[in-house]
Amino acid sequence: MATELGGAKALTVLSPYFGGPKAVVDLARDLGCKTVNVFVPPKVPFWFDFDTAKTLGLAAQPVTNQLFSGEKLLHAKAFDIECARGRLTIAGSANATVNGLGLGSVEVVVARVSDGAPWLGWSRAGYPKGLVGEGGQEPHHTACPCLIARLDGGGVNGRVLDVVDPEGCWNASLYAPGRFESIGTVELAVDGRFMIERRRVDAAVSSLQLVLARGEETVRGWLVMTDIIAAVRERGAIAEAMARAAGGAENPRDNDIIAGFFTKHPEAFLAGDEPIASGSNSPKADKEETSHLVPAGELGIGDALKPENDRAASGTGQSAFQKLIARFRQRITDTPRRGQGHGHESDAGDGGDDGRGESVWSNADLLAGAIGSFMRKIDESPDGRTKRENILSVLDFILYGADNVEEPEQFLKTHLPVWRNLARRAGPAQAGLDTLDRCYAVATVAPGLREPKKSAEIHKALEIWFRGALTKDHRDLLEMPPTGHREGQLAPDVRARDWKLAVTGTLAAPTSWQRNRALIAALDGEGPMPDLSAAASGEEIAALGRIGQGIRRRDTVVVRSDWKHCPSCHMKLAAVEAGRLRRGGIASCQGLKCTAIIVDIQPEET
């Protein structure tokens, strides 16, 4: 549109948020406009970073207007573009941010062409003075102590004001609705500034107070969650729900929102070999990200929810929303379960809806939809460490879901067998035994605690998983009683003695592979002949006896290579014999000149 008006000559930007100068720099470049003005009101949450803009090649000028000079916070968003043959004014919901002007969020704006008369009459203004935190004015000093602090990826950075001689050690604590946590001693500098390492602050809720105490002095203030605020700007309601869930406020409506999002975008939850968003460490890093005003017809309503449209603000390859998802995933992995029927907290004090008048349980069908999407996505991925880690993450999500639905036992009964089937397609660990081996073993053995008759079936499932006979390392892994919240939910309320008895009983129950391996050993003169009456025919038992007596050739007994052909003559097996081989592990070739007896001695590769 600006080109149709003869090209842009000057751009004036009115916006309460910027998230860095990049969006304005990109817009000016796309317009081919060298004269750029940015409105600087007296009171605003975030000021434009004129200095950084200069380093990017844009010498923007600060301007003001008396219509916006009051004490109220600026909320208007507009772009006044003076062209050679008129004026283009764009106003609406879009801030001058990378997401607002790019593909990171859905915005609605109205473009108006006028005859070129000045819009508001901008006048020059001074550059903003030194900022505190992320932007805004230097706080006015008051008669009472004040604490300013923000939490970002590196930790808490803050300052105490109006405290006489603040230098020294203070005791720090965090307060949230229904929560108190002491985080130890904090050292304040002479000017009241301090820093707290991120590892000491486990906070994901959106409302949190930091309290510093020294003797009779107490200073408190709200902790500004920089990462969460950025994630909410990026994704809105889903980020708010994710933040509350990551902080432990298990509101059923939040879980439903999260499950619905993951159903559509399972890759956002699952780990990948490469970050979803582009950044300095991704293959897309060499392709410069730019901001464009996108006409509504070129962007579908759902496109802004796609993870590939995330923008990495810090160039680390992850957007704020992706970091929030990682914290949610870490929480459901690390945090102990509260037990079924614990109820749910209201997060109304945290800015959310407490869900009154609705079910106090999460929607099991929505959670199931997310689980199904995860499994389909994992099935498409190659074998390896990442796939195994993702299968563990799905287990954590299943256990998290069970802790938040009305019928947890039924939920686990439905989803754990499906999860075990998925895990069997994971491929072996790269070296030794890992956490997935342990979790699969616990999930497989646990049913035997209640149903000893399934011991042989469970033993066979373990041999399938470990791809052969169980060694001492496997036994040691199995005999350890369940520990931690993950294993504790797979096998709840089990005593160490009962667990060891169940494992011993399971491993004592013979499998067809054990019996057939014993058969091969007996034919080779390395042990007694096992009982074959449950699997072999009378003719086969007699033939095997003649081999043991040296009357029949040993090489007429062959080990299965596949389920349909004889390994000796390579002819196709009769359907009846192929069925016997699968069920009992012993069958006979009925070829014209072949008398082979086929034995299955170990699980096939899965």
XYZ file of C-alpha atoms in Angstrom, residues 518-529 547-550 554:
17
model
C 16.980 -76.409 27.608
C 15.962 -78.763 24.786
C 18.837 -77.594 22.572
C 21.257 -77.973 25.507
C 19.998 -81.520 26.141
C 20.467 -82.481 22.488
C 24.028 -81.153 22.733
C 24.644 -83.290 25.818
C 24.700 -80.327 28.228
C 21.665 -81.083 30.403
C 18.540 -83.174 30.971
C 15.679 -83.284 28.495
C 18.517 -87.895 18.575
C 19.460 -88.108 22.248
C 20.221 -91.834 21.764
C 22.364 -91.097 18.707
C 21.279 -83.837 15.391
